[in-house]
């Protein structure tokens, strides 16, 4: 099998782990191609729950090579914290590869992220405060520090000086903060060099060779389509390309290698942080979805905003990503509802529109047009085939499939790894 991309179709936290588990041991490489430690997936090791933010989930599967590719921004302190915590729990982390071209998140990026948000006041993005945006901004401004730079002290010092020159003016004169010292940053980064060296590789070359050799490579997108810096609800987005195209630029593997694009979509919608969300609920139904679906952020613990399924968003995702298969998650959260509204279109200024509006202000005041579907009360967590689901649950899934622009190949019916209904093989 060739390259497969796995991404989120909505605003994140769709439960990508379900799909990763399903692909499991049939994958040889798991590649993180965008974002940084703003992501979060909860993993269970033995009886312990553990939240990973930076490392690709493949780190937990024996025999899989986990890769942090060039499109990622790496907070090295977090990287080693996560590696140490996993080692302490008996996980072998020695396979990990980190791209020499990945950019580094430093202390000044974290500082700038937090002060900028504070100064934005009401216009806050609600970032995770991990320095993601400022690190990507430096990359695009060509003043970023890359992993390879920490192996050459002179180059590193010059680059840190260059990066801090403007930032210190900003921190001191605009934000009334203390200046950050060049040596402080340089010595911190150098302290990781020898531990990092064995992991650093030309990961683009490694992945292309693996594909030539017939290996299966899974590209795991961080965040999700509607948080993509180009295709999401800008400016309420993250600073990287979380859509399938990001897998190519973020890894050095060409787009024509990618044969499968799997998008994970929740049976309802959630979002953290600010920004438009047409189907958001402010009533008891919203609270019901939040508490029944445990909708609280893995990275920040923030309660997630909740709402009904938005089919135009799913259709948009299918188009932007070239989705071949959807994995629908958390269907069981809807069990017990009498009727389930699904947004099938919007009304903008009294006019019905079928697609996500390109204009930011139109999307901000788009009013959902709902169709109601009958609910079910039977416990579905034990369902393992489509026929095991009650008729109303099957009809709900078939309606979403018809509205969302691609087939629904698997359905999550409960929190456990095994709680999944497979309709089409994701690798077949
Ligand atoms: P940043 O990625 O920290 O810059 O945050 C930008 C926006 O993306 C904020 O609304 C965050 O809440 C959101 N965000 C970032 N990472 C995730 C994620 O993994 N899941 C859901 N939302 C996220």
XYZ file of C-alpha atoms and ligand atoms in Angstrom:
451
model
C 0.000 0.000 0.000
C 1.130 3.554 -0.661
C 0.702 6.754 1.307
C -2.501 7.320 3.277
C -3.518 10.626 4.794
C -5.666 10.853 7.911
C -7.132 14.242 8.774
C -9.917 15.849 10.805
C -12.925 17.076 8.805
C -14.282 19.649 11.279
C -12.638 21.838 13.965
C -10.487 19.147 15.582
C -10.904 16.563 18.306
C -12.875 14.265 15.984
C -11.228 11.212 17.558
C -8.552 10.340 15.001
C -7.267 7.654 17.371
C -10.203 5.457 16.339
C -9.007 5.407 12.731
C -5.349 4.984 13.730
C -6.292 1.985 15.855
C -8.160 0.499 12.938
C -5.112 0.758 10.675
C -2.919 -0.417 13.543
C -0.211 -2.909 12.741
C -0.729 -2.672 8.975
C 1.156 0.620 8.912
C 4.979 0.854 8.814
C 5.481 4.607 9.324
C 3.282 7.187 11.093
C 4.144 10.748 10.119
C 3.142 13.985 11.820
C 3.318 16.646 9.116
C 1.878 19.847 10.660
C 1.286 21.616 13.950
C 3.132 20.979 17.170
C 2.214 20.358 20.775
C -1.130 22.140 20.319
C -2.621 18.759 19.427
C -3.701 16.247 22.002
C -4.632 12.626 21.999
C -5.320 10.585 25.070
C -3.751 7.163 25.045
C -4.214 4.346 27.479
C -1.125 2.377 28.455
C -1.955 -0.494 30.768
C -4.231 1.012 33.379
C -2.888 4.538 32.922
C -4.275 7.316 30.755
C -1.714 9.571 29.177
C -2.048 12.647 26.958
C 0.376 13.003 24.055
C 0.653 16.435 22.455
C 3.617 16.367 20.121
C 4.568 12.778 19.395
C 2.769 10.927 16.613
C 0.465 8.201 17.904
C 2.554 5.584 16.062
C 5.098 5.861 18.871
C 2.977 3.362 20.805
C 2.824 0.617 18.195
C 5.650 -1.899 18.110
C 7.503 -1.990 14.831
C 6.092 1.321 13.554
C 8.549 4.123 12.784
C 7.135 7.409 14.104
C 8.278 10.480 12.155
C 8.138 14.181 12.981
C 8.399 15.706 9.508
C 9.546 19.105 8.249
C 6.095 20.733 8.485
C 5.967 20.366 12.277
C 7.084 22.960 14.823
C 8.949 21.234 17.642
C 9.166 22.352 21.264
C 12.247 20.312 22.194
C 11.559 20.443 25.915
C 8.097 18.960 25.345
C 9.571 16.371 22.989
C 11.924 15.072 25.684
C 9.282 15.271 28.419
C 6.955 13.063 26.357
C 9.751 10.658 25.413
C 10.839 10.327 29.049
C 7.302 9.747 30.280
C 6.788 6.996 27.705
C 10.157 5.386 28.456
C 9.255 5.332 32.152
C 6.131 3.354 31.192
C 8.163 0.836 29.236
C 7.453 2.145 25.714
C 10.361 1.766 23.267
C 10.857 5.193 21.686
C 14.169 4.510 19.967
C 12.644 4.427 16.449
C 11.583 8.083 16.404
C 12.867 10.200 13.507
C 12.842 14.008 13.510
C 13.298 16.074 10.345
C 16.429 18.235 10.204
C 14.215 20.875 8.559
C 11.494 21.046 11.221
C 11.331 24.418 12.976
C 11.850 24.866 16.696
C 9.470 26.507 19.157
C 11.546 28.443 21.671
C 10.733 30.286 24.859
C 10.261 33.556 22.943
C 7.587 32.017 20.735
C 5.614 30.920 23.787
C 5.988 34.373 25.331
C 4.912 36.176 22.151
C 1.897 33.822 21.750
C 0.611 34.646 25.233
C 1.209 38.394 25.203
C -0.271 38.797 21.724
C -3.426 36.998 22.772
C -3.719 39.155 25.873
C -3.362 42.333 23.821
C -5.966 41.183 21.289
C -8.565 41.423 24.061
C -12.003 40.749 22.606
C -10.475 39.736 19.264
C -8.571 36.815 20.831
C -8.126 33.640 18.761
C -8.092 31.475 21.890
C -4.794 29.801 20.975
C -3.355 26.970 23.018
C -0.554 29.330 24.118
C 2.133 26.889 23.011
C 3.954 29.289 20.666
C 2.628 27.644 17.491
C 1.636 30.801 15.571
C 4.799 32.805 16.367
C 7.031 29.838 15.410
C 5.290 29.494 12.021
C 5.402 33.283 11.583
C 9.187 33.168 12.010
C 9.405 30.328 9.498
C 7.533 32.357 6.875
C 9.488 35.494 7.798
C 12.681 33.494 7.270
C 13.940 34.088 10.795
C 13.061 30.645 12.154
C 15.447 28.243 13.877
C 15.505 24.713 12.465
C 16.479 21.465 14.153
C 19.651 21.276 12.048
C 20.786 24.684 13.347
C 21.437 23.389 16.844
C 24.329 21.302 15.540
C 26.291 24.419 14.542
C 26.765 26.785 17.451
C 27.876 29.771 15.355
C 24.979 29.551 12.962
C 22.592 29.017 15.851
C 23.810 32.140 17.665
C 23.535 34.278 14.523
C 20.029 33.057 13.849
C 18.840 33.560 17.419
C 20.315 37.079 17.383
C 18.445 37.807 14.166
C 15.191 36.454 15.510
C 15.416 38.289 18.828
C 16.346 41.686 17.470
C 12.821 42.620 16.424
C 11.102 40.560 19.062
C 12.872 42.254 21.937
C 11.818 45.662 20.624
C 8.273 44.386 20.517
C 8.382 42.746 23.936
C 9.988 45.721 25.687
C 8.441 48.690 23.883
C 4.977 47.426 23.016
C 4.239 44.724 25.544
C 6.242 46.099 28.472
C 8.059 42.790 29.037
C 11.708 42.017 29.750
C 14.040 41.430 26.815
C 15.068 37.831 26.176
C 18.818 37.158 26.164
C 20.461 35.488 23.152
C 22.751 33.338 25.321
C 19.853 32.093 27.417
C 18.180 30.680 24.306
C 21.374 29.416 22.660
C 22.561 27.484 25.712
C 19.101 26.012 26.274
C 18.925 24.728 22.683
C 22.528 23.468 22.691
C 21.830 21.444 25.821
C 19.570 19.144 23.759
C 21.905 18.694 20.786
C 23.599 15.418 21.688
C 20.394 13.692 22.790
C 18.617 14.849 19.664
C 21.361 13.972 17.172
C 20.596 10.242 16.752
C 16.941 10.968 15.885
C 17.578 13.635 13.274
C 17.269 12.576 9.643
C 16.404 13.636 6.122
C 12.899 12.337 6.713
C 11.692 13.208 3.185
C 14.321 10.857 1.782
C 13.554 8.141 4.348
C 9.827 8.255 3.552
C 10.288 8.214 -0.212
C 12.609 5.212 0.075
C 10.093 3.465 2.305
C 7.346 4.025 -0.269
C 9.637 2.744 -3.049
C 10.140 -0.389 -0.957
C 6.368 -0.932 -0.777
C 5.928 0.154 2.853
C 2.709 1.715 4.136
C 3.048 5.288 5.338
C 0.298 6.978 7.331
C 0.270 10.780 7.468
C -1.558 11.948 10.560
C -2.813 15.530 10.398
C -2.896 17.641 13.537
C -5.914 19.963 14.164
C -8.416 19.818 11.285
C -9.735 21.195 7.999
C -11.662 24.151 9.440
C -8.562 25.181 11.435
C -6.315 25.123 8.330
C -4.566 28.462 7.801
C -5.647 28.594 4.119
C -8.928 26.696 4.078
C -10.272 27.164 7.596
C -12.216 29.945 9.281
C -9.353 32.452 9.048
C -8.220 34.180 11.272
C -9.715 31.762 13.805
C -7.408 28.970 12.714
C -4.122 27.390 13.603
C -1.016 28.480 11.675
C -0.374 25.370 9.574
C -1.957 23.365 6.753
C -4.035 20.690 8.419
C -5.652 19.589 5.132
C -4.407 16.688 3.002
C -2.205 18.928 0.816
C -0.212 19.725 3.950
C 0.898 16.100 4.056
C 2.877 16.622 0.842
C 4.507 19.972 1.661
C 4.913 19.014 5.281
C 6.818 15.824 4.542
C 8.501 15.976 1.148
C 6.355 13.174 -0.273
C 4.710 14.131 -3.575
C 0.894 14.416 -3.844
C 0.686 11.700 -6.519
C 1.913 9.163 -3.969
C -1.200 9.696 -1.862
C -3.906 7.201 -2.718
C -6.217 7.339 0.235
C -7.496 10.322 2.212
C -9.392 9.333 5.342
C -11.271 12.097 7.150
C -12.535 11.676 10.673
C -15.842 13.402 11.342
C -17.844 13.467 14.563
C -21.558 12.600 14.475
C -22.080 16.153 15.818
C -19.718 19.156 15.902
C -17.327 20.683 18.451
C -14.824 23.496 18.456
C -12.457 25.061 20.993
C -11.348 28.667 20.866
C -13.109 31.514 19.099
C -14.535 31.770 15.575
C -17.668 31.037 13.563
C -19.619 27.852 14.268
C -23.103 28.011 12.700
C -24.647 24.968 14.417
C -23.414 25.896 17.913
C -25.929 25.191 20.682
C -26.349 27.374 23.742
C -29.140 25.360 25.337
C -29.531 22.068 27.199
C -28.835 20.072 24.033
C -25.364 21.646 23.845
C -24.722 20.776 27.479
C -26.001 17.244 26.816
C -23.492 16.729 23.983
C -20.677 18.208 26.108
C -21.255 16.025 29.134
C -22.227 12.840 27.308
C -19.368 13.198 24.805
C -16.768 14.309 27.445
C -16.075 17.376 25.332
C -13.216 19.011 27.227
C -9.847 19.878 25.623
C -6.961 17.407 26.021
C -4.375 20.170 25.784
C -5.989 23.008 27.714
C -8.899 21.344 29.560
C -11.257 23.986 28.150
C -14.929 22.978 27.706
C -15.542 22.531 23.983
C -18.304 24.403 22.167
C -20.856 21.902 20.872
C -23.444 21.770 18.091
C -25.262 19.572 15.568
C -23.699 17.931 12.518
C -22.949 20.424 9.773
C -23.204 18.714 6.366
C -21.950 21.697 4.305
C -18.763 21.625 6.435
C -18.378 17.887 5.782
C -18.951 18.443 2.032
C -16.402 21.254 2.044
C -13.901 18.934 3.747
C -14.573 16.177 1.238
C -13.788 18.623 -1.562
C -10.742 20.389 -0.101
C -9.081 17.168 1.044
C -10.196 14.756 -1.691
C -11.688 12.513 0.962
C -11.988 8.869 -0.107
C -13.410 7.600 3.209
C -15.035 9.157 6.251
C -14.720 7.619 9.700
C -17.761 8.772 11.659
C -17.068 8.931 15.403
C -19.092 9.142 18.617
C -22.401 8.000 17.143
C -23.238 6.526 20.582
C -23.276 10.043 22.107
C -26.525 10.678 20.207
C -28.281 7.617 21.672
C -31.347 8.644 23.679
C -32.285 11.742 21.683
C -35.845 11.776 20.331
C -34.899 13.593 17.152
C -31.518 14.646 15.797
C -31.240 17.856 13.773
C -28.686 17.914 10.936
C -27.679 21.137 9.204
C -28.182 20.564 5.464
C -27.654 24.129 4.196
C -27.489 27.706 5.527
C -29.508 30.817 5.187
C -27.483 33.961 4.628
C -29.467 37.208 4.612
C -32.612 35.228 3.874
C -31.078 33.337 0.926
C -30.523 29.578 1.082
C -26.904 28.557 0.347
C -25.764 24.961 -0.016
C -22.016 25.466 0.480
C -19.740 27.009 3.124
C -19.714 30.721 2.152
C -16.344 32.061 1.028
C -17.002 35.397 2.755
C -15.990 35.434 6.414
C -18.840 37.712 7.432
C -21.416 35.576 5.577
C -20.181 32.495 7.448
C -20.310 34.442 10.734
C -24.010 35.057 10.378
C -24.987 31.929 8.431
C -28.110 30.425 9.995
C -28.360 26.635 9.791
C -31.236 25.036 7.897
C -32.028 21.848 9.791
C -33.589 18.558 8.814
C -34.751 16.405 11.722
C -33.987 12.686 11.888
C -35.662 10.255 14.306
C -33.388 9.120 17.145
C -32.917 5.702 18.777
C -32.764 4.593 22.386
C -31.053 1.188 22.067
C -27.485 0.856 23.386
C -25.285 0.695 20.266
C -21.872 0.292 21.911
C -21.857 -3.458 21.228
C -22.625 -3.093 17.491
C -19.876 -4.506 15.258
C -21.630 -4.668 11.902
C -23.830 -2.083 10.219
C -26.803 -4.434 10.557
C -26.299 -4.521 14.359
C -27.315 -0.846 14.515
C -30.981 0.053 15.066
C -32.785 1.166 11.901
C -32.919 4.838 12.919
C -29.156 4.883 13.597
C -28.512 3.273 10.197
C -30.770 5.820 8.524
C -28.982 8.663 10.303
C -25.595 7.375 9.026
C -26.941 6.884 5.485
C -28.401 10.405 5.522
C -25.038 11.868 6.598
C -23.310 9.835 3.892
C -25.657 11.160 1.215
C -25.174 14.744 2.444
C -21.424 14.711 3.069
C -19.809 13.953 -0.277
C -18.010 10.677 0.404
C -18.684 7.223 1.787
C -18.696 6.522 5.527
C -16.421 3.514 5.860
C -16.290 3.090 9.627
C -18.414 4.198 12.570
C -17.267 4.686 16.154
C -19.919 3.431 18.574
C -18.177 3.761 21.941
C -15.005 4.821 23.709
C -13.205 1.452 23.571
C -10.778 0.554 20.773
C -12.968 -2.308 19.640
C -16.171 -0.233 19.606
C -16.261 0.273 15.862
C -18.385 -0.813 12.912
C -16.400 -1.289 9.700
C -18.276 -1.041 6.401
C -15.316 -0.791 3.997
C -11.670 -1.716 4.605
C -9.645 1.492 4.965
C -6.616 -0.083 3.325
C -8.361 -2.359 0.848
P -2.956 27.474 18.090
O -2.863 26.263 17.212
O -2.447 27.233 19.487
O -2.340 28.689 17.470
O -4.521 27.820 18.264
C -5.307 28.312 17.173
C -6.715 27.746 17.210
O -6.678 26.339 16.916
C -7.404 27.856 18.566
O -8.787 28.055 18.362
C -7.182 26.487 19.193
O -8.142 26.170 20.165
C -7.312 25.598 17.962
N -6.598 24.323 18.094
C -5.269 24.100 18.055
N -4.991 22.802 18.194
C -6.155 22.150 18.295
C -6.536 20.757 18.421
O -5.701 19.839 18.442
N -7.877 20.513 18.507
C -8.799 21.483 18.441
N -8.503 22.781 18.305
C -7.199 23.125 18.240
